[in-house]
Short mmCIF file of C-alpha atoms in Angstrom, two decimals:
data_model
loop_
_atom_site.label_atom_id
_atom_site.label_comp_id
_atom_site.label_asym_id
_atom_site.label_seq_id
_atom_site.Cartn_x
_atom_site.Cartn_y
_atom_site.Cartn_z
CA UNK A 1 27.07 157.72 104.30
CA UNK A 2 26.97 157.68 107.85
CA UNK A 3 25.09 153.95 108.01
CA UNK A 4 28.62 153.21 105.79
CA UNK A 5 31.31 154.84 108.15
CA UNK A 6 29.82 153.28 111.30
CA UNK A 7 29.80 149.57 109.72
CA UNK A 8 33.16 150.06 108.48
CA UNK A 9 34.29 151.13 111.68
CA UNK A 10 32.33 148.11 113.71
CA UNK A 11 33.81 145.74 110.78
CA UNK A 12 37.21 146.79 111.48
CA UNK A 13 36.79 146.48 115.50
CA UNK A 14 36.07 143.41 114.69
CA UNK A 15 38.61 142.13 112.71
CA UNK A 16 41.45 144.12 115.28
CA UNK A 17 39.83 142.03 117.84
CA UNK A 18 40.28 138.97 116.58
CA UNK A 19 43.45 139.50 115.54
CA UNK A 20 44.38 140.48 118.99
CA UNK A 21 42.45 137.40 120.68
CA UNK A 22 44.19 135.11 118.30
CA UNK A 23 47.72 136.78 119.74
CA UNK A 24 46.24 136.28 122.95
CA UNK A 25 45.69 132.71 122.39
CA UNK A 26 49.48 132.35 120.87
CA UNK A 27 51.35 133.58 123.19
CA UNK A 28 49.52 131.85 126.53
CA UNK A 29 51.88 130.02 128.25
CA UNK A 30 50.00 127.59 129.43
CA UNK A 31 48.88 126.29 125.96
CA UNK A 32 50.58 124.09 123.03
CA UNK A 33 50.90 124.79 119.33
CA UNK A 34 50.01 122.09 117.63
CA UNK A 35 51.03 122.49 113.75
CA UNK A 36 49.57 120.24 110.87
CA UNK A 37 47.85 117.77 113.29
CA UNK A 38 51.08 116.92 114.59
CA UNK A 39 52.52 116.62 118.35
CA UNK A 40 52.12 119.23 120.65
CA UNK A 41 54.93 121.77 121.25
CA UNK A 42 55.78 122.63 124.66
CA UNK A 43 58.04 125.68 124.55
CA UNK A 44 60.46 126.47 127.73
CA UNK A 45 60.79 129.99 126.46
CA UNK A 46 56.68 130.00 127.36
CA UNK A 47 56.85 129.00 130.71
CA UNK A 48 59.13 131.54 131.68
CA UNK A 49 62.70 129.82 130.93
CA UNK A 50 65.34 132.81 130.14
CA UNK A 51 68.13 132.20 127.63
CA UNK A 52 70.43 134.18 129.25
CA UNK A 53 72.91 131.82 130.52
CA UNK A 54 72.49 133.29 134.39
CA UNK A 55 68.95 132.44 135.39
CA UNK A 56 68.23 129.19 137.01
CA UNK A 57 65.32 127.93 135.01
CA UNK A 58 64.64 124.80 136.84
CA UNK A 59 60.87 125.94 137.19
CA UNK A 60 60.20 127.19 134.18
CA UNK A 61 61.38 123.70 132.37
CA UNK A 62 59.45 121.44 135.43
CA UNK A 63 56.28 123.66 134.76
CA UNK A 64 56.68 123.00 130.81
CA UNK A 65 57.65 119.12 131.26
CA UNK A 66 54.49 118.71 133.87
CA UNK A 67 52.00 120.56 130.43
CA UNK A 68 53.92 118.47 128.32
CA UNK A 69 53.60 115.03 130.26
CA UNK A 70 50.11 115.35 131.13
CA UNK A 71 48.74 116.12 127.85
CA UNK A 72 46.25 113.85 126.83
CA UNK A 73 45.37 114.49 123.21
CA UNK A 74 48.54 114.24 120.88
CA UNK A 75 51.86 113.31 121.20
CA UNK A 76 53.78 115.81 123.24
CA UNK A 77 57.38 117.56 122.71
CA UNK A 78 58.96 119.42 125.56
CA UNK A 79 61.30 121.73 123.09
CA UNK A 80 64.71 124.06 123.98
CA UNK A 81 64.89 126.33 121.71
CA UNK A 82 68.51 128.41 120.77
CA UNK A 83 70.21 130.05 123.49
CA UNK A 84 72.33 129.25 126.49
CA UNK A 85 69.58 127.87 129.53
CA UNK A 86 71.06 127.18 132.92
CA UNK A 87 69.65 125.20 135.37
CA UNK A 88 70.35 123.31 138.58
CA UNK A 89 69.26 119.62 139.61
CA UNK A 90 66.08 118.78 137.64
CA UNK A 91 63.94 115.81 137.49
CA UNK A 92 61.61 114.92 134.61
CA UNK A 93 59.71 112.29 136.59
CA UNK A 94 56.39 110.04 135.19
CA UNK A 95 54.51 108.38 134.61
CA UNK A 96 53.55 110.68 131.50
CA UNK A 97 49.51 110.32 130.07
CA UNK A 98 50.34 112.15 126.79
CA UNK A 99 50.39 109.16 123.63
CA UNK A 100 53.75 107.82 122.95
CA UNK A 101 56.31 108.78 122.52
CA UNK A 102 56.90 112.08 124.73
CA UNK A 103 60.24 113.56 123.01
CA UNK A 104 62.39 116.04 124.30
CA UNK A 105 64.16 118.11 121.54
CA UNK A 106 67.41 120.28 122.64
CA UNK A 107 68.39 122.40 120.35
CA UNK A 108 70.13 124.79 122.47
CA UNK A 109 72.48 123.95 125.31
CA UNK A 110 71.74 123.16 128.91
CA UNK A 111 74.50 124.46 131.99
CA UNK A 112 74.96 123.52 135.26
CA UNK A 113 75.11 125.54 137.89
CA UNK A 114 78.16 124.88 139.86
CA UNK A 115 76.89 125.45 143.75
CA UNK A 116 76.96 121.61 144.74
CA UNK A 117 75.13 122.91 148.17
CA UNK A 118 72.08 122.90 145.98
CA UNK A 119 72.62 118.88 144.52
CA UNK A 120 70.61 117.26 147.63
CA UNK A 121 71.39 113.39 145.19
CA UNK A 122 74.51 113.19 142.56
CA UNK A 123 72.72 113.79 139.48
CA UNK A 124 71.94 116.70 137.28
CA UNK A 125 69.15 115.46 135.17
CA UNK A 126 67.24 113.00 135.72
CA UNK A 127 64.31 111.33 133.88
CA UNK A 128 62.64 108.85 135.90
CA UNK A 129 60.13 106.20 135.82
CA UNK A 130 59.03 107.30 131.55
CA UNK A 131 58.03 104.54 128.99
CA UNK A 132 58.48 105.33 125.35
CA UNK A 133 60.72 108.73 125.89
CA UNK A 134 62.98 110.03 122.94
CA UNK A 135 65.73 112.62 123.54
CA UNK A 136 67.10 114.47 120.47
CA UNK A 137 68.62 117.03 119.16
CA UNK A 138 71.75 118.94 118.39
CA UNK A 139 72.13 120.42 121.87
CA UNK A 140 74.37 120.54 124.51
CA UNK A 141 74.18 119.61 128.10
CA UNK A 142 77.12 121.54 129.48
CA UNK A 143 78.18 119.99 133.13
CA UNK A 144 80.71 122.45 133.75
CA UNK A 145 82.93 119.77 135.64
CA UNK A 146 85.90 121.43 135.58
CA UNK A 147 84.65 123.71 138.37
CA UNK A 148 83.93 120.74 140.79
CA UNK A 149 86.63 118.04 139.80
CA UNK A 150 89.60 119.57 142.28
CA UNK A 151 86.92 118.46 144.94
CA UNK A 152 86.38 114.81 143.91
CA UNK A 153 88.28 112.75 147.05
CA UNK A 154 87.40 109.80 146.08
CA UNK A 155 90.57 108.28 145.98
CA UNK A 156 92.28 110.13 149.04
CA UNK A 157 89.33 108.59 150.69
CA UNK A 158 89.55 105.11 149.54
CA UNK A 159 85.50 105.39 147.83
CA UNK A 160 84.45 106.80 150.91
CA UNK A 161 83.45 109.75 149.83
CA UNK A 162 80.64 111.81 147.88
CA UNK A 163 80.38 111.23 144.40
CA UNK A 164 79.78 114.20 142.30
CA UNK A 165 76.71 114.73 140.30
CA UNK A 166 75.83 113.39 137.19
CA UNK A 167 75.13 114.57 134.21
CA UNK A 168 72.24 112.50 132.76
CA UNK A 169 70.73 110.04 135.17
CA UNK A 170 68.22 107.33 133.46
CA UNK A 171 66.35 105.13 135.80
CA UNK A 172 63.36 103.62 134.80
CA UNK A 173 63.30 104.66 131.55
CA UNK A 174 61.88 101.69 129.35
CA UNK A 175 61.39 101.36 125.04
CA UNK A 176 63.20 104.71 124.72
CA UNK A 177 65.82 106.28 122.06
CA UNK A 178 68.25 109.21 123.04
CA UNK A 179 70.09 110.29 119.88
CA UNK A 180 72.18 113.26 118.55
CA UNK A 181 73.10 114.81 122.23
CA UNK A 182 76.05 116.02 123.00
CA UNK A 183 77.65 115.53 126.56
CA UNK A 184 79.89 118.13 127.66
CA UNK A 185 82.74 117.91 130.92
CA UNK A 186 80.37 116.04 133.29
CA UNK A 187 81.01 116.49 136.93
CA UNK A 188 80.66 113.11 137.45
CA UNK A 189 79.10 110.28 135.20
CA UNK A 190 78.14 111.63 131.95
CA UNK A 191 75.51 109.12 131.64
CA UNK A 192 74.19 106.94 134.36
CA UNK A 193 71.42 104.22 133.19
CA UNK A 194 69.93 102.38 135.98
CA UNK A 195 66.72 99.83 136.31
CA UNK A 196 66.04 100.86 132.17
CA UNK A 197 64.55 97.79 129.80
CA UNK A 198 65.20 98.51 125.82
CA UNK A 199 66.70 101.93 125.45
CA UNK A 200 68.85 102.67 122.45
CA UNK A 201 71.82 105.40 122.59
CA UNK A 202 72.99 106.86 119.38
CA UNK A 203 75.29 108.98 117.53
CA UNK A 204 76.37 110.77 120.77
CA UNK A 205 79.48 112.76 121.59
CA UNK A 206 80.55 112.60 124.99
CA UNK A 207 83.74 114.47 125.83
CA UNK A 208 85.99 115.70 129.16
CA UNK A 209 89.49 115.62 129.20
CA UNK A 210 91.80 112.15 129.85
CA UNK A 211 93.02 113.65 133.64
CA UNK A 212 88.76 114.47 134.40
CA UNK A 213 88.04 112.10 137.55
CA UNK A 214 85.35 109.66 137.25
CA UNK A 215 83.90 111.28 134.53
CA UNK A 216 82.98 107.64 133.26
CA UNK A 217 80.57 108.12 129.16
CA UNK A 218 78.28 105.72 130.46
CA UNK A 219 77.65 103.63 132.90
CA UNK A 220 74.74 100.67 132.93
CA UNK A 221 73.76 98.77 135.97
CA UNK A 222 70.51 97.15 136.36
CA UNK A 223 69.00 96.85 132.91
CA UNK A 224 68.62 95.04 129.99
CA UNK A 225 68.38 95.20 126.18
CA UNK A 226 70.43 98.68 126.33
CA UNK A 227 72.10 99.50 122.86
CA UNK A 228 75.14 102.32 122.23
CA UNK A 229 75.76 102.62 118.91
CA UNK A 230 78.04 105.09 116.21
CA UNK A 231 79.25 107.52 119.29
CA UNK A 232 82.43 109.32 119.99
CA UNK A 233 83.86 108.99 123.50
CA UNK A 234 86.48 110.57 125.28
CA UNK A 235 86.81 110.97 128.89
CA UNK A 236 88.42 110.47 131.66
CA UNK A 237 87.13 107.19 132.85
CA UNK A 238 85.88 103.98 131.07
CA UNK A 239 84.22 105.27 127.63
CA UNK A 240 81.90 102.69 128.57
CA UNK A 241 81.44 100.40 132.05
CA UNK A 242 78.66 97.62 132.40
CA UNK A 243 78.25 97.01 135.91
CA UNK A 244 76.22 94.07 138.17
CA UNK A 245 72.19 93.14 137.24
CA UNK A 246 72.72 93.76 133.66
CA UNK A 247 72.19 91.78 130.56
CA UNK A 248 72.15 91.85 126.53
CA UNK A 249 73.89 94.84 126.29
CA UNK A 250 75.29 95.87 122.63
CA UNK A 251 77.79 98.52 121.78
CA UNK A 252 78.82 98.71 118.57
CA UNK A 253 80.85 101.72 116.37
CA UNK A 254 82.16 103.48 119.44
CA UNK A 255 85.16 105.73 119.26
CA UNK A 256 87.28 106.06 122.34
CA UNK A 257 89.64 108.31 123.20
CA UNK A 258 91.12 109.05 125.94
CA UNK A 259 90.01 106.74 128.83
CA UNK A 260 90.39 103.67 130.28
CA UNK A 261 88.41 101.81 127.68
CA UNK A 262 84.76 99.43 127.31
CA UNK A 263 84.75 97.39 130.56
CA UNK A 264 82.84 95.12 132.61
CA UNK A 265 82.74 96.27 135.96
CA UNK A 266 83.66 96.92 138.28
CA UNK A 267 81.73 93.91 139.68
CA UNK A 268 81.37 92.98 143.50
CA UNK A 269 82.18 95.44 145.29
CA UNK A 270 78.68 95.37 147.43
CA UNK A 271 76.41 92.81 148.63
CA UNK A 272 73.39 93.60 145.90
CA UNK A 273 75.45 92.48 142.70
CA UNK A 274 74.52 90.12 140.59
CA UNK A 275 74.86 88.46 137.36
CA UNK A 276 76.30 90.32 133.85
CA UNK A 277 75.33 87.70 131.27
CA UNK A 278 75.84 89.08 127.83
CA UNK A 279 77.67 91.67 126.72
CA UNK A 280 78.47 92.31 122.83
CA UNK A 281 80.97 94.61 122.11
CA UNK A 282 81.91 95.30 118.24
CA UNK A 283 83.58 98.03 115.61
CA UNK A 284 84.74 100.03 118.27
CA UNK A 285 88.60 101.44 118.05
CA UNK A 286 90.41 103.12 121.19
CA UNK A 287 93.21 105.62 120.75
CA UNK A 288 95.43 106.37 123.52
CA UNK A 289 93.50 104.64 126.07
CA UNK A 290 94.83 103.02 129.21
CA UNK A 291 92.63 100.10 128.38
CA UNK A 292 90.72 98.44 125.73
CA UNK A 293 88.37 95.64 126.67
CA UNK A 294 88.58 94.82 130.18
CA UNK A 295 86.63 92.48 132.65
CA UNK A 296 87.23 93.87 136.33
CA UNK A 297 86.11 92.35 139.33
CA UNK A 298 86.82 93.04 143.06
CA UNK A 299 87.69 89.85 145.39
CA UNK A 300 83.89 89.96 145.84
CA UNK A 301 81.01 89.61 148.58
CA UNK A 302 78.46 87.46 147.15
CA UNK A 303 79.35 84.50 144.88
CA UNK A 304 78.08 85.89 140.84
CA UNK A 305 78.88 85.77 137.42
CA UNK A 306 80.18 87.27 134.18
CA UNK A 307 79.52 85.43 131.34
CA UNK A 308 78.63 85.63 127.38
CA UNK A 309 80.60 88.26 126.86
CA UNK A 310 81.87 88.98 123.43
CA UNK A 311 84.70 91.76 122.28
CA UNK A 312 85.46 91.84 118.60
CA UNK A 313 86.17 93.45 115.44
CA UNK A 314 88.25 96.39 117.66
CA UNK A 315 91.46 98.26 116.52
CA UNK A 316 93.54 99.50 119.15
CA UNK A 317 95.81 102.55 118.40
CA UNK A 318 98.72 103.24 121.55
CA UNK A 319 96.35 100.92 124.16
CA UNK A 320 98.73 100.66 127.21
CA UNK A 321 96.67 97.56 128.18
CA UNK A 322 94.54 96.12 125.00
CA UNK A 323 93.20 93.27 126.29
CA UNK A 324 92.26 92.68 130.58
CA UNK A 325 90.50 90.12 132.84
CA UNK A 326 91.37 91.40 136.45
CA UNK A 327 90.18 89.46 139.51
CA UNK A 328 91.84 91.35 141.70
CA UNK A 329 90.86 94.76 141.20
CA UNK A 330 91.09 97.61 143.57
CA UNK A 331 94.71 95.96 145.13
CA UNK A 332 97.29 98.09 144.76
CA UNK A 333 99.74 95.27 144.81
CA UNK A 334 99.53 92.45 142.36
CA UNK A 335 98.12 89.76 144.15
CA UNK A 336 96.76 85.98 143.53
CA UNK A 337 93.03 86.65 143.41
CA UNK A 338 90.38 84.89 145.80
CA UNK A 339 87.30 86.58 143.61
CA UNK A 340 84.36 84.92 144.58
CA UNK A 341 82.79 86.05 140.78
CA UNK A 342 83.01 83.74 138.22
CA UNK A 343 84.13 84.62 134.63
CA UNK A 344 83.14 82.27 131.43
CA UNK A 345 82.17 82.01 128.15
CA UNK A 346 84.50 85.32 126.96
CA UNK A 347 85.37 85.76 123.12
CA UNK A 348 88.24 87.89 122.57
CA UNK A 349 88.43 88.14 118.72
CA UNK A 350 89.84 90.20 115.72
CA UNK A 351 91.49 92.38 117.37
CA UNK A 352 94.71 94.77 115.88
CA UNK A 353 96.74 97.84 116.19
CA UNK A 354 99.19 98.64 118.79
CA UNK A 355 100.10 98.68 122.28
CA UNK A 356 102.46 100.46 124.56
CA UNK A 357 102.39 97.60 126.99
CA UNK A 358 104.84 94.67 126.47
CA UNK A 359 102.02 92.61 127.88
CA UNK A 360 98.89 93.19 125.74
CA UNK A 361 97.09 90.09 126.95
CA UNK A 362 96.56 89.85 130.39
CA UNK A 363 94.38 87.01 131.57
CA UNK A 364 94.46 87.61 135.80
CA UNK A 365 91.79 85.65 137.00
CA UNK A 366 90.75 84.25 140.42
CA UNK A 367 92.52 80.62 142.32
CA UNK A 368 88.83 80.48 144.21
CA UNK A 369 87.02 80.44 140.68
CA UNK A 370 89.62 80.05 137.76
CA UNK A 371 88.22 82.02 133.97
CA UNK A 372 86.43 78.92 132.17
CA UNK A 373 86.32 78.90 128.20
CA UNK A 374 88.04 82.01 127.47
CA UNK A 375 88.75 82.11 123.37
CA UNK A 376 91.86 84.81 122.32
CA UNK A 377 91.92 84.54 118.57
CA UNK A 378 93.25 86.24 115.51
CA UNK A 379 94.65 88.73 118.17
CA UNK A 380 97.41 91.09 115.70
CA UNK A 381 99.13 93.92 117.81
CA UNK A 382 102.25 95.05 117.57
CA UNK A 383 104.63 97.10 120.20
CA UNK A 384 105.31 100.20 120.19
CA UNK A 385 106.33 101.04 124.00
CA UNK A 386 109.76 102.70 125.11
CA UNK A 387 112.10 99.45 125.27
CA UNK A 388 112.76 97.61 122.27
CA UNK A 389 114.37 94.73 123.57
CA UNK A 390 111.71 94.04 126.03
CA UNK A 391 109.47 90.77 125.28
CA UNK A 392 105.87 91.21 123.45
CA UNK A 393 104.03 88.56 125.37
CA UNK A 394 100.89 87.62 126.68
CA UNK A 395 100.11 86.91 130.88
CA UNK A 396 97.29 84.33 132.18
CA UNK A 397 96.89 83.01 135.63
CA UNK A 398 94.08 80.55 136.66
CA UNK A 399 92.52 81.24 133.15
CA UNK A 400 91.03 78.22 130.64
CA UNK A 401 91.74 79.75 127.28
CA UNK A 402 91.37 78.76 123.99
CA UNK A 403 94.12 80.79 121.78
CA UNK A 404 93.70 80.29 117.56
CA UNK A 405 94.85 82.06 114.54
CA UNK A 406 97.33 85.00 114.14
CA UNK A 407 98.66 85.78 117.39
CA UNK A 408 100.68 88.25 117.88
CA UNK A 409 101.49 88.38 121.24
CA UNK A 410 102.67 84.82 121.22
CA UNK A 411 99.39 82.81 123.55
CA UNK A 412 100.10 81.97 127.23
CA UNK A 413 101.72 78.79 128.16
CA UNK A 414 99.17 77.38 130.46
CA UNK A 415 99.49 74.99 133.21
#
């Protein structure tokens, strides 16, 4: 009887130790939990990230992003659970040795903290120099803008000023998706891709209010083959702005609302821009926007070029200015511009709906490089500004355009 007791007790030391190693082995921080043979999950939460929307967990998610990027055996996902995680500036830097792709999955929401003493660059998150990255989820990354927006200067200071962070800074970021996030009152840019190659943005809502200052959706300079697709926009800037170095850029099924609209540029401004050659912008509508599809270019440094750009298939709802080539912007005062950037090869096509501006075409382009093949067709808006006497009409100078089918503004008489 004895013999029994004793080999019951060892049996169930046994099995309590086991259980308690396996726990062990759980809940180590330092290790992944891989389920069914699939990716490795990287958990904030177990690297010491606290959900209590006052800790700065900026360690906790470098220390899981460094397990996560340098695994070598499966597939590896960097995961934020629920809850409310601040953080200030971060960095998710590679290159990353785990198998493609590395995701990041947000479930919960991200803050900012708000001290801009501790931004030493003007970005809040940044992933840098990562091939085959996907960002998803139903989370939020909270900038908390509204905090640092009474100190943007920018224009009291004529651009000579600091620019506020960033929300999301891309650069280097090649053969990548980001879908489902949404972007919430950025201090600065919302999203900022730079130097990316074949990165696709969808189904993303990216909102501050129409009187937020720079608070641009996205911005793309410097890359190629970058896609935004089936996203709602409103800020307080361009919903969208392609800027120098870039090229076959689509954006298709954008909603924007407030802003100033999809545009090309600014362009020239400094000494290192070049060439924009193709832009394709389609099934997008703007509501209440101060612009619609706009080319913008300052009077320029070095000579460059805009060209194969394409807007069409867009609905404009209360657009102050629907349709915009402006050589001469940054002037206060309407001048004759001297751009040394050349525009060509724009399609401006199928598009409807209404404007609060008597002049919904505006074709402003430079005496030193006048617009070449410029096509306006089956253009149908209506007015619906303050005056109803005043003339519906359309405004070109120094522009070669092509005008067919319904117009409505009436097409420029050119020179």
């Amino acid at each position: 009887m004895a013999t029994v007791k004793t080999n019951f007790l060892l049996g169930m030391v046994f099995i309590f130790c086991s259980f308690l190693g396996e726990s062990r082995s759980f809940e180590d921080p330092h290790r992944s939990l891989l389920v069914d043979g699939g990716p490795a999950i990287f958990n904030v939460k177990t690297f010491g990230a606290l959900a209590d929307d006052q800790t700065d967990n900026v360690l906790a998610f470098r220390a899981a992003w460094m397990e996560a990027c340098k695994n070598i055996t499966t597939p590896a996902t960097l995961l934020f659970p629920e809850g409310i995680f601040r953080t200030s500036q971060t960095m998710f830097a590679g290159p990353c040795t785990s198998p493609s792709p590395i995701t990041v999955q947000v479930i919960g929401t991200l803050k900012a903290t708000t001290d801009l003493s501790e931004y030493v660059s003007p970005d809040w998150i940044t992933f840098f120099d990562v091939d085959n990255l996907v960002l998803k989820g139903s989370g939020v990354f909270d900038g908390q803008g509204a905090i640092s927006w009474p100190l943007n200067d920018c224009k009291q200071n004529k651009g000579k000023c600091a620019s506020l962070p960033d929300s999301f800074k891309f650069d280097k970021i090649n053969n990548s998706v980001v879908s489902d996030i949404t972007s919430l009152n950025s201090m600065g840019f919302h999203y900022h891709v730079h130097r990316c190659t074949n990165v696709s943005f969808t189904n993303l809502t990216i909102t501050a209010p129409g009187n937020s200052p720079n608070t641009d959706g996205m911005h793309i300079s410097s890359s190629s083959l970058i896609s935004v697709t089936d996203s709602v926009i409103g800020t307080g800037d361009d919903c969208i702005s392609i800027g120098h170095t870039t090229s076959n850029i689509t954006i298709t099924g954008i909603t924007c609302g407030p802003g100033h609209g999809i545009s090309i540029g600014s362009l020239g401004k400094r000494k290192e821009e070049k060439t924009v050659d193709g832009v394709f912008v389609k099934n997008c509508s703007f509501t209440n926007t101060t612009n619609g599809a706009r080319i913008k270019t300052w009077l320029g440094i070095e000579p460059a070029e805009a060209k194969n750009i394409i807007y069409e298939n867009l609905i404009m709802n209360a657009v102050r200015n629907p349709i915009v080539i402006d050589q001469s912007y940054g002037k206060q005062d309407r001048v004759a511009s001297t751009s040394v950037w050349k525009i060509s090869n724009v399609h401006f096509r199928n598009i409807s709906g209404t404007s609060v501006s008597n002049i919904a075409v505006s074709l402003q382009c430079s005496t030193r490089n006048p617009c070449e093949n410029i096509e306006v067709a089956d253009v149908d808006l209506s007015y619906v500004g303050g005056s109803r006497d005043t003339t519906f009409t359309s405004d070109c100078a120094n522009a070669k355009a092509i005008f067919g089918g319904k117009l409505n503004p009436p097409a420029c008489i050119l020179e």
